[in-house]
PDB file of C-alpha atoms and ligand atoms in Angstrom:
ATOM      1  CA  MET A   1       1.850  -4.467  12.757  1.00  0.00           C
ATOM      2  CA  ALA A   2      -0.410  -2.024  10.962  1.00  0.00           C
ATOM      3  CA  LEU A   3      -3.906  -3.301  10.049  1.00  0.00           C
ATOM      4  CA  VAL A   4      -3.518  -1.831   6.548  1.00  0.00           C
ATOM      5  CA  GLU A   5      -0.285  -0.898   4.911  1.00  0.00           C
ATOM      6  CA  ILE A   6      -0.081   0.579   1.416  1.00  0.00           C
ATOM      7  CA  LYS A   7       3.179   0.993  -0.379  1.00  0.00           C
ATOM      8  CA  ASN A   8       3.777   3.053  -3.555  1.00  0.00           C
ATOM      9  CA  LEU A   9       0.262   2.572  -4.839  1.00  0.00           C
ATOM     10  CA  ASN A  10      -0.230   3.639  -8.459  1.00  0.00           C
ATOM     11  CA  LYS A  11      -3.532   3.376 -10.283  1.00  0.00           C
ATOM     12  CA  SER A  12      -4.416   4.630 -13.750  1.00  0.00           C
ATOM     13  CA  PHE A  13      -7.560   4.466 -15.774  1.00  0.00           C
ATOM     14  CA  GLY A  14      -6.270   4.557 -19.325  1.00  0.00           C
ATOM     15  CA  SER A  15      -4.004   7.581 -19.537  1.00  0.00           C
ATOM     16  CA  ASN A  16      -5.546   9.091 -16.357  1.00  0.00           C
ATOM     17  CA  HIS A  17      -2.951   8.545 -13.600  1.00  0.00           C
ATOM     18  CA  VAL A  18      -5.278   8.718 -10.596  1.00  0.00           C
ATOM     19  CA  LEU A  19      -3.142   7.473  -7.672  1.00  0.00           C
ATOM     20  CA  ARG A  20       0.475   8.608  -7.848  1.00  0.00           C
ATOM     21  CA  GLY A  21       2.577   6.683  -5.430  1.00  0.00           C
ATOM     22  CA  ILE A  22       0.503   6.541  -2.250  1.00  0.00           C
ATOM     23  CA  ASP A  23       2.171   5.355   0.976  1.00  0.00           C
ATOM     24  CA  PHE A  24      -0.224   4.998   3.814  1.00  0.00           C
ATOM     25  CA  THR A  25      -1.007   2.923   6.899  1.00  0.00           C
ATOM     26  CA  VAL A  26      -3.995   2.421   9.171  1.00  0.00           C
ATOM     27  CA  GLU A  27      -3.282   1.124  12.652  1.00  0.00           C
ATOM     28  CA  GLN A  28      -5.578  -1.179  14.613  1.00  0.00           C
ATOM     29  CA  GLY A  29      -8.312   0.861  16.264  1.00  0.00           C
ATOM     30  CA  GLU A  30      -7.521   4.008  14.359  1.00  0.00           C
ATOM     31  CA  VAL A  31     -10.143   6.264  12.732  1.00  0.00           C
ATOM     32  CA  VAL A  32      -8.740   7.910   9.631  1.00  0.00           C
ATOM     33  CA  CYS A  33     -10.743  10.451   7.615  1.00  0.00           C
ATOM     34  CA  VAL A  34      -9.754  11.142   4.008  1.00  0.00           C
ATOM     35  CA  ILE A  35     -10.678  14.541   2.672  1.00  0.00           C
ATOM     36  CA  GLY A  36      -9.947  16.301  -0.636  1.00  0.00           C
ATOM     37  CA  PRO A  37     -11.513  17.745  -3.759  1.00  0.00           C
ATOM     38  CA  SER A  38     -13.730  15.726  -6.070  1.00  0.00           C
ATOM     39  CA  GLY A  39     -11.648  13.668  -8.493  1.00  0.00           C
ATOM     40  CA  SER A  40      -8.549  13.588  -6.248  1.00  0.00           C
ATOM     41  CA  GLY A  41      -8.668   9.791  -6.017  1.00  0.00           C
ATOM     42  CA  LYS A  42     -10.250   9.241  -2.600  1.00  0.00           C
ATOM     43  CA  SER A  43     -12.751   6.561  -3.762  1.00  0.00           C
ATOM     44  CA  THR A  44     -10.110   4.863  -5.878  1.00  0.00           C
ATOM     45  CA  LEU A  45      -7.788   4.664  -2.882  1.00  0.00           C
ATOM     46  CA  LEU A  46     -10.564   3.119  -0.760  1.00  0.00           C
ATOM     47  CA  ARG A  47     -11.453   0.667  -3.498  1.00  0.00           C
ATOM     48  CA  CYS A  48      -7.832  -0.395  -3.801  1.00  0.00           C
ATOM     49  CA  VAL A  49      -7.806  -1.312  -0.076  1.00  0.00           C
ATOM     50  CA  ASN A  50     -10.112  -4.251  -0.765  1.00  0.00           C
ATOM     51  CA  LEU A  51      -9.046  -4.613  -4.397  1.00  0.00           C
ATOM     52  CA  LEU A  52     -12.328  -3.539  -5.927  1.00  0.00           C
ATOM     53  CA  GLU A  53      -9.817  -1.744  -8.094  1.00  0.00           C
ATOM     54  CA  GLN A  54      -6.548  -3.472  -9.146  1.00  0.00           C
ATOM     55  CA  PRO A  55      -3.571  -1.115  -8.912  1.00  0.00           C
ATOM     56  CA  GLN A  56      -0.931  -1.237 -11.658  1.00  0.00           C
ATOM     57  CA  GLU A  57       1.871  -0.787  -9.184  1.00  0.00           C
ATOM     58  CA  GLY A  58       2.404  -1.025  -5.475  1.00  0.00           C
ATOM     59  CA  GLN A  59       1.353  -3.287  -2.604  1.00  0.00           C
ATOM     60  CA  VAL A  60      -1.559  -3.474  -0.182  1.00  0.00           C
ATOM     61  CA  PHE A  61      -1.057  -5.442   3.043  1.00  0.00           C
ATOM     62  CA  VAL A  62      -3.919  -6.357   5.403  1.00  0.00           C
ATOM     63  CA  ARG A  63      -2.599  -7.601   8.737  1.00  0.00           C
ATOM     64  CA  GLY A  64       0.731  -8.250   7.116  1.00  0.00           C
ATOM     65  CA  GLU A  65      -0.676 -10.323   4.294  1.00  0.00           C
ATOM     66  CA  GLU A  66      -0.065  -8.927   0.836  1.00  0.00           C
ATOM     67  CA  ILE A  67      -3.488  -8.947  -0.883  1.00  0.00           C
ATOM     68  CA  THR A  68      -1.987  -7.616  -4.092  1.00  0.00           C
ATOM     69  CA  ASP A  69       0.036 -10.831  -4.330  1.00  0.00           C
ATOM     70  CA  ARG A  70      -1.339 -13.045  -7.093  1.00  0.00           C
ATOM     71  CA  ASP A  71      -1.374 -16.068  -4.786  1.00  0.00           C
ATOM     72  CA  CYS A  72      -3.308 -14.328  -2.009  1.00  0.00           C
ATOM     73  CA  HIS A  73      -6.662 -15.773  -1.111  1.00  0.00           C
ATOM     74  CA  LEU A  74      -8.515 -12.571  -1.913  1.00  0.00           C
ATOM     75  CA  ASP A  75     -11.944 -13.609  -0.641  1.00  0.00           C
ATOM     76  CA  ALA A  76     -10.526 -14.396   2.788  1.00  0.00           C
ATOM     77  CA  ALA A  77      -8.784 -11.029   2.924  1.00  0.00           C
ATOM     78  CA  ARG A  78     -11.900  -9.210   1.762  1.00  0.00           C
ATOM     79  CA  GLN A  79     -14.011 -10.833   4.455  1.00  0.00           C
ATOM     80  CA  GLN A  80     -12.072  -8.804   7.010  1.00  0.00           C
ATOM     81  CA  ILE A  81     -13.120  -5.545   5.331  1.00  0.00           C
ATOM     82  CA  GLY A  82     -16.598  -4.051   5.424  1.00  0.00           C
ATOM     83  CA  MET A  83     -17.585  -1.372   3.000  1.00  0.00           C
ATOM     84  CA  VAL A  84     -20.310   1.243   3.109  1.00  0.00           C
ATOM     85  CA  PHE A  85     -21.027   3.157  -0.075  1.00  0.00           C
ATOM     86  CA  GLN A  86     -22.659   6.510  -0.766  1.00  0.00           C
ATOM     87  CA  GLN A  87     -25.544   4.698  -2.489  1.00  0.00           C
ATOM     88  CA  PHE A  88     -26.334   2.081   0.255  1.00  0.00           C
ATOM     89  CA  ASN A  89     -26.519  -0.824  -2.303  1.00  0.00           C
ATOM     90  CA  LEU A  90     -29.087  -2.786  -0.332  1.00  0.00           C
ATOM     91  CA  PHE A  91     -30.839  -5.740  -1.967  1.00  0.00           C
ATOM     92  CA  PRO A  92     -34.286  -4.283  -2.737  1.00  0.00           C
ATOM     93  CA  HIS A  93     -36.076  -7.667  -2.789  1.00  0.00           C
ATOM     94  CA  LEU A  94     -34.800  -8.692   0.616  1.00  0.00           C
ATOM     95  CA  SER A  95     -36.055  -7.561   4.045  1.00  0.00           C
ATOM     96  CA  VAL A  96     -33.808  -5.581   6.341  1.00  0.00           C
ATOM     97  CA  LEU A  97     -33.033  -8.738   8.336  1.00  0.00           C
ATOM     98  CA  GLN A  98     -32.330 -10.776   5.161  1.00  0.00           C
ATOM     99  CA  ASN A  99     -30.029  -7.996   3.871  1.00  0.00           C
ATOM    100  CA  CYS A 100     -28.005  -8.502   7.037  1.00  0.00           C
ATOM    101  CA  THR A 101     -27.982 -12.343   6.992  1.00  0.00           C
ATOM    102  CA  VAL A 102     -27.494 -13.316   3.345  1.00  0.00           C
ATOM    103  CA  ALA A 103     -23.690 -12.867   3.183  1.00  0.00           C
ATOM    104  CA  GLN A 104     -23.247 -14.391   6.613  1.00  0.00           C
ATOM    105  CA  ILE A 105     -25.015 -17.524   5.388  1.00  0.00           C
ATOM    106  CA  THR A 106     -23.481 -17.748   1.907  1.00  0.00           C
ATOM    107  CA  VAL A 107     -19.959 -16.492   2.608  1.00  0.00           C
ATOM    108  CA  LEU A 108     -19.333 -17.274   6.255  1.00  0.00           C
ATOM    109  CA  LYS A 109     -21.509 -20.446   6.181  1.00  0.00           C
ATOM    110  CA  ARG A 110     -23.325 -19.447   9.370  1.00  0.00           C
ATOM    111  CA  LYS A 111     -26.559 -21.223  10.231  1.00  0.00           C
ATOM    112  CA  GLN A 112     -29.636 -19.106   9.633  1.00  0.00           C
ATOM    113  CA  ALA A 113     -30.600 -18.778  13.317  1.00  0.00           C
ATOM    114  CA  HIS A 114     -27.065 -17.730  14.272  1.00  0.00           C
ATOM    115  CA  ALA A 115     -26.913 -15.233  11.400  1.00  0.00           C
ATOM    116  CA  GLU A 116     -30.256 -13.730  12.428  1.00  0.00           C
ATOM    117  CA  GLN A 117     -29.085 -13.361  15.971  1.00  0.00           C
ATOM    118  CA  ILE A 118     -25.978 -11.433  14.865  1.00  0.00           C
ATOM    119  CA  ALA A 119     -28.006  -9.347  12.389  1.00  0.00           C
ATOM    120  CA  ARG A 120     -30.529  -8.397  15.084  1.00  0.00           C
ATOM    121  CA  ALA A 121     -27.762  -7.398  17.460  1.00  0.00           C
ATOM    122  CA  ASN A 122     -26.231  -5.161  14.799  1.00  0.00           C
ATOM    123  CA  LEU A 123     -29.554  -3.680  13.774  1.00  0.00           C
ATOM    124  CA  GLU A 124     -30.075  -2.783  17.437  1.00  0.00           C
ATOM    125  CA  ARG A 125     -26.638  -1.205  17.453  1.00  0.00           C
ATOM    126  CA  VAL A 126     -27.688   1.133  14.632  1.00  0.00           C
ATOM    127  CA  GLY A 127     -31.088   1.849  16.178  1.00  0.00           C
ATOM    128  CA  LEU A 128     -33.251  -0.120  13.732  1.00  0.00           C
ATOM    129  CA  SER A 129     -34.604  -3.052  15.809  1.00  0.00           C
ATOM    130  CA  GLU A 130     -38.176  -2.139  14.856  1.00  0.00           C
ATOM    131  CA  LYS A 131     -37.376  -2.348  11.093  1.00  0.00           C
ATOM    132  CA  VAL A 132     -36.234  -5.966  10.777  1.00  0.00           C
ATOM    133  CA  THR A 133     -39.213  -7.006   8.622  1.00  0.00           C
ATOM    134  CA  ALA A 134     -39.268  -3.807   6.485  1.00  0.00           C
ATOM    135  CA  TYR A 135     -38.001  -3.656   2.910  1.00  0.00           C
ATOM    136  CA  PRO A 136     -35.532  -1.039   1.703  1.00  0.00           C
ATOM    137  CA  ALA A 137     -38.163   0.904  -0.251  1.00  0.00           C
ATOM    138  CA  GLN A 138     -40.031   1.481   3.018  1.00  0.00           C
ATOM    139  CA  LEU A 139     -37.037   3.166   4.662  1.00  0.00           C
ATOM    140  CA  SER A 140     -35.587   6.663   4.606  1.00  0.00           C
ATOM    141  CA  GLY A 141     -32.119   7.187   3.171  1.00  0.00           C
ATOM    142  CA  GLY A 142     -30.679   7.477   6.652  1.00  0.00           C
ATOM    143  CA  GLN A 143     -32.300   4.231   7.693  1.00  0.00           C
ATOM    144  CA  MET A 144     -31.056   2.440   4.569  1.00  0.00           C
ATOM    145  CA  GLN A 145     -27.558   3.635   5.266  1.00  0.00           C
ATOM    146  CA  ARG A 146     -27.779   2.369   8.842  1.00  0.00           C
ATOM    147  CA  VAL A 147     -28.922  -1.010   7.501  1.00  0.00           C
ATOM    148  CA  ALA A 148     -25.919  -1.035   5.202  1.00  0.00           C
ATOM    149  CA  ILE A 149     -23.688  -0.408   8.234  1.00  0.00           C
ATOM    150  CA  ALA A 150     -25.402  -3.198  10.237  1.00  0.00           C
ATOM    151  CA  ARG A 151     -24.980  -5.507   7.249  1.00  0.00           C
ATOM    152  CA  ALA A 152     -21.261  -4.797   7.042  1.00  0.00           C
ATOM    153  CA  LEU A 153     -20.829  -5.189  10.821  1.00  0.00           C
ATOM    154  CA  SER A 154     -22.591  -8.581  10.738  1.00  0.00           C
ATOM    155  CA  MET A 155     -19.570  -9.961   8.863  1.00  0.00           C
ATOM    156  CA  ASP A 156     -17.305  -9.118  11.860  1.00  0.00           C
ATOM    157  CA  PRO A 157     -14.938  -6.996   9.864  1.00  0.00           C
ATOM    158  CA  ALA A 158     -11.549  -5.921  11.183  1.00  0.00           C
ATOM    159  CA  LEU A 159     -11.804  -2.721   9.147  1.00  0.00           C
ATOM    160  CA  MET A 160     -14.705  -0.622   7.940  1.00  0.00           C
ATOM    161  CA  LEU A 161     -14.384   1.504   4.818  1.00  0.00           C
ATOM    162  CA  PHE A 162     -16.902   4.342   4.351  1.00  0.00           C
ATOM    163  CA  ASP A 163     -17.088   6.223   1.056  1.00  0.00           C
ATOM    164  CA  GLU A 164     -19.001   9.460   1.620  1.00  0.00           C
ATOM    165  CA  PRO A 165     -21.689   7.612   3.601  1.00  0.00           C
ATOM    166  CA  THR A 166     -23.789  10.724   4.157  1.00  0.00           C
ATOM    167  CA  SER A 167     -23.434  12.515   0.815  1.00  0.00           C
ATOM    168  CA  ALA A 168     -26.637  11.088  -0.684  1.00  0.00           C
ATOM    169  CA  LEU A 169     -28.787  11.915   2.366  1.00  0.00           C
ATOM    170  CA  ASP A 170     -31.154  14.742   3.054  1.00  0.00           C
ATOM    171  CA  PRO A 171     -29.495  17.069   5.528  1.00  0.00           C
ATOM    172  CA  GLU A 172     -31.809  16.197   8.403  1.00  0.00           C
ATOM    173  CA  LEU A 173     -30.889  12.490   8.084  1.00  0.00           C
ATOM    174  CA  VAL A 174     -27.107  12.957   8.169  1.00  0.00           C
ATOM    175  CA  GLY A 175     -26.896  13.290  11.952  1.00  0.00           C
ATOM    176  CA  ASP A 176     -28.349   9.780  12.699  1.00  0.00           C
ATOM    177  CA  VAL A 177     -25.749   8.095  10.453  1.00  0.00           C
ATOM    178  CA  LEU A 178     -22.887  10.132  11.905  1.00  0.00           C
ATOM    179  CA  THR A 179     -24.075   9.260  15.419  1.00  0.00           C
ATOM    180  CA  VAL A 180     -23.857   5.563  14.553  1.00  0.00           C
ATOM    181  CA  MET A 181     -20.385   6.056  13.104  1.00  0.00           C
ATOM    182  CA  ARG A 182     -19.255   7.987  16.156  1.00  0.00           C
ATOM    183  CA  LYS A 183     -20.448   5.166  18.363  1.00  0.00           C
ATOM    184  CA  LEU A 184     -18.598   2.629  16.239  1.00  0.00           C
ATOM    185  CA  ALA A 185     -15.415   4.648  16.623  1.00  0.00           C
ATOM    186  CA  LEU A 186     -15.842   4.785  20.390  1.00  0.00           C
ATOM    187  CA  ASP A 187     -16.301   0.984  20.357  1.00  0.00           C
ATOM    188  CA  GLY A 188     -12.797   0.791  18.916  1.00  0.00           C
ATOM    189  CA  MET A 189     -13.628  -0.128  15.317  1.00  0.00           C
ATOM    190  CA  THR A 190     -10.885   0.610  12.824  1.00  0.00           C
ATOM    191  CA  MET A 191     -12.355   2.953  10.230  1.00  0.00           C
ATOM    192  CA  LEU A 192     -11.210   4.574   7.015  1.00  0.00           C
ATOM    193  CA  VAL A 193     -13.747   7.250   6.093  1.00  0.00           C
ATOM    194  CA  VAL A 194     -13.935   9.450   3.005  1.00  0.00           C
ATOM    195  CA  THR A 195     -16.090  12.361   4.046  1.00  0.00           C
ATOM    196  CA  HIS A 196     -16.924  15.982   3.507  1.00  0.00           C
ATOM    197  CA  GLU A 197     -18.247  16.249   7.075  1.00  0.00           C
ATOM    198  CA  MET A 198     -15.438  18.411   8.551  1.00  0.00           C
ATOM    199  CA  ALA A 199     -17.060  18.624  12.011  1.00  0.00           C
ATOM    200  CA  PHE A 200     -17.180  14.838  12.171  1.00  0.00           C
ATOM    201  CA  ALA A 201     -13.570  14.515  10.969  1.00  0.00           C
ATOM    202  CA  ARG A 202     -12.451  17.063  13.531  1.00  0.00           C
ATOM    203  CA  GLU A 203     -14.214  15.345  16.407  1.00  0.00           C
ATOM    204  CA  VAL A 204     -13.866  11.654  15.618  1.00  0.00           C
ATOM    205  CA  ALA A 205     -10.765  11.145  13.465  1.00  0.00           C
ATOM    206  CA  ASP A 206      -7.436  10.228  15.035  1.00  0.00           C
ATOM    207  CA  ARG A 207      -5.826  11.292  11.774  1.00  0.00           C
ATOM    208  CA  VAL A 208      -6.989  13.328   8.751  1.00  0.00           C
ATOM    209  CA  VAL A 209      -5.477  12.707   5.332  1.00  0.00           C
ATOM    210  CA  PHE A 210      -5.767  15.431   2.701  1.00  0.00           C
ATOM    211  CA  MET A 211      -5.559  14.198  -0.876  1.00  0.00           C
ATOM    212  CA  ASP A 212      -5.235  16.260  -4.009  1.00  0.00           C
ATOM    213  CA  GLY A 213      -4.291  15.162  -7.528  1.00  0.00           C
ATOM    214  CA  GLY A 214      -3.663  11.548  -6.557  1.00  0.00           C
ATOM    215  CA  VAL A 215      -1.161  12.232  -3.795  1.00  0.00           C
ATOM    216  CA  ILE A 216      -1.362  12.695  -0.040  1.00  0.00           C
ATOM    217  CA  VAL A 217      -0.584  16.334   0.423  1.00  0.00           C
ATOM    218  CA  GLU A 218      -0.601  16.270   4.209  1.00  0.00           C
ATOM    219  CA  GLN A 219      -1.809  14.151   7.067  1.00  0.00           C
ATOM    220  CA  GLY A 220      -1.929  14.356  10.834  1.00  0.00           C
ATOM    221  CA  PRO A 221      -4.246  15.056  13.793  1.00  0.00           C
ATOM    222  CA  PRO A 222      -7.394  16.964  12.778  1.00  0.00           C
ATOM    223  CA  ALA A 223      -6.321  19.971  14.874  1.00  0.00           C
ATOM    224  CA  ASP A 224      -3.302  20.294  12.577  1.00  0.00           C
ATOM    225  CA  VAL A 225      -4.660  19.329   9.140  1.00  0.00           C
ATOM    226  CA  ILE A 226      -8.048  21.059   9.489  1.00  0.00           C
ATOM    227  CA  GLY A 227      -7.191  23.543  12.244  1.00  0.00           C
ATOM    228  CA  ASN A 228      -3.763  24.644  11.063  1.00  0.00           C
ATOM    229  CA  PRO A 229      -2.958  23.298   7.571  1.00  0.00           C
ATOM    230  CA  GLN A 230       0.607  23.624   6.364  1.00  0.00           C
ATOM    231  CA  HIS A 231      -0.024  23.483   2.611  1.00  0.00           C
ATOM    232  CA  GLN A 232      -1.659  26.033   0.381  1.00  0.00           C
ATOM    233  CA  ARG A 233      -3.666  23.311  -1.450  1.00  0.00           C
ATOM    234  CA  THR A 234      -5.175  22.209   1.893  1.00  0.00           C
ATOM    235  CA  ARG A 235      -5.985  25.793   2.858  1.00  0.00           C
ATOM    236  CA  THR A 236      -7.682  26.410  -0.506  1.00  0.00           C
ATOM    237  CA  PHE A 237      -9.725  23.242  -0.182  1.00  0.00           C
ATOM    238  CA  LEU A 238     -10.786  23.985   3.391  1.00  0.00           C
ATOM    239  CA  ARG A 239     -11.771  27.566   2.562  1.00  0.00           C
ATOM    240  CA  ARG A 240     -14.219  26.075   0.007  1.00  0.00           C
ATOM    241  CA  VAL A 241     -15.811  23.480   2.267  1.00  0.00           C
ATOM    242  CA  LEU A 242     -15.769  25.088   5.737  1.00  0.00           C
TER     243      LEU A 242
HETATM  244  P1  ADP B   1     -12.844  11.137  -5.632  1.00  0.00           P
HETATM  245  O1  ADP B   1     -13.460   9.981  -4.902  1.00  0.00           O
HETATM  246  O2  ADP B   1     -11.754  11.828  -4.859  1.00  0.00           O
HETATM  247  O3  ADP B   1     -13.856  12.113  -6.159  1.00  0.00           O
HETATM  248  P2  ADP B   1     -12.254   9.132  -7.672  1.00  0.00           P
HETATM  249  O4  ADP B   1     -11.311   8.181  -7.024  1.00  0.00           O
HETATM  250  O5  ADP B   1     -13.672   8.749  -7.766  1.00  0.00           O
HETATM  251  O6  ADP B   1     -12.083  10.573  -6.941  1.00  0.00           O
HETATM  252  O7  ADP B   1     -11.781   9.474  -9.111  1.00  0.00           O
HETATM  253  C1  ADP B   1     -10.476   9.907  -9.434  1.00  0.00           C
HETATM  254  C2  ADP B   1     -10.303   9.964 -10.953  1.00  0.00           C
HETATM  255  O8  ADP B   1     -10.416   8.647 -11.477  1.00  0.00           O
HETATM  256  C3  ADP B   1     -11.366  10.777 -11.673  1.00  0.00           C
HETATM  257  O9  ADP B   1     -10.730  11.435 -12.719  1.00  0.00           O
HETATM  258  C4  ADP B   1     -12.336   9.752 -12.161  1.00  0.00           C
HETATM  259  O10 ADP B   1     -12.960  10.183 -13.339  1.00  0.00           O
HETATM  260  C5  ADP B   1     -11.427   8.563 -12.448  1.00  0.00           C
HETATM  261  N1  ADP B   1     -12.101   7.274 -12.273  1.00  0.00           N
HETATM  262  C6  ADP B   1     -12.564   6.743 -11.141  1.00  0.00           C
HETATM  263  N2  ADP B   1     -13.104   5.551 -11.349  1.00  0.00           N
HETATM  264  C7  ADP B   1     -12.980   5.275 -12.661  1.00  0.00           C
HETATM  265  C8  ADP B   1     -13.305   4.142 -13.487  1.00  0.00           C
HETATM  266  N3  ADP B   1     -13.912   3.083 -12.988  1.00  0.00           N
HETATM  267  N4  ADP B   1     -13.009   4.248 -14.822  1.00  0.00           N
HETATM  268  C9  ADP B   1     -12.401   5.346 -15.322  1.00  0.00           C
HETATM  269  N5  ADP B   1     -12.047   6.408 -14.618  1.00  0.00           N
HETATM  270  C10 ADP B   1     -12.319   6.377 -13.304  1.00  0.00           C
HETATM  271 MG1   MG B   2     -15.404   9.607  -4.399  1.00  0.00          MG
END
């Protein structure tokens, strides 16, 4: 059974038909990178996977459970999905450690000591053990994004969604975040990553999905989609970003 299965997903904002019948799966342990021009619907697709956006038509299944079903326990389904945004979205008034424990305590009902233990382990995983008492304002963008990753991991997600996680970073800070993501992939985490980092997609993705105009134009191994694209739209896009 696929970890995520999407069938005939359609999403409009007013008269703007943004996702036009997307069919798509993510298998357990797979790393899928989504590429495509700005405005093609990549973020909307990602946000439909955990129903931050409600599609007008189509179905989203997580581990076989239809989360687009009205009777679905959405919070339980969402707990299985971690999300990392371009703009970190850390709580500014909480320390790094508290940022990584608050949802564990309030949502998963973990005891504080247990939550802290898990948070510390994940902060070590992203190379930030020495920053547990710092506040977000004291961190670089790359460090904030690594805290956001540790925070998501602390919820034990089955799937991690990344929406252009390095796009807001100064170029010299991008590498640290990509290194953490590469390590996560090697650890077997299932990941759906919207990115403009073609070298990362080429190296780490099991599959690359090229979107344009709200449809999947082509998908396959990176060596095919990036290395030898079959569609003119893919070639035009890659010529611009490579
Ligand atoms: P991408 O991530 O590929 O750049 P998006 O999914 O963000 O594309 O956006 C696709 C289209 O949907 C764009 O035309 C954008 O303006 C529109 N859109 C996205 N989110 C909203 C929203 N919350 N309200 C209205 N329009 C939106
Ligand atoms: Mg986007």
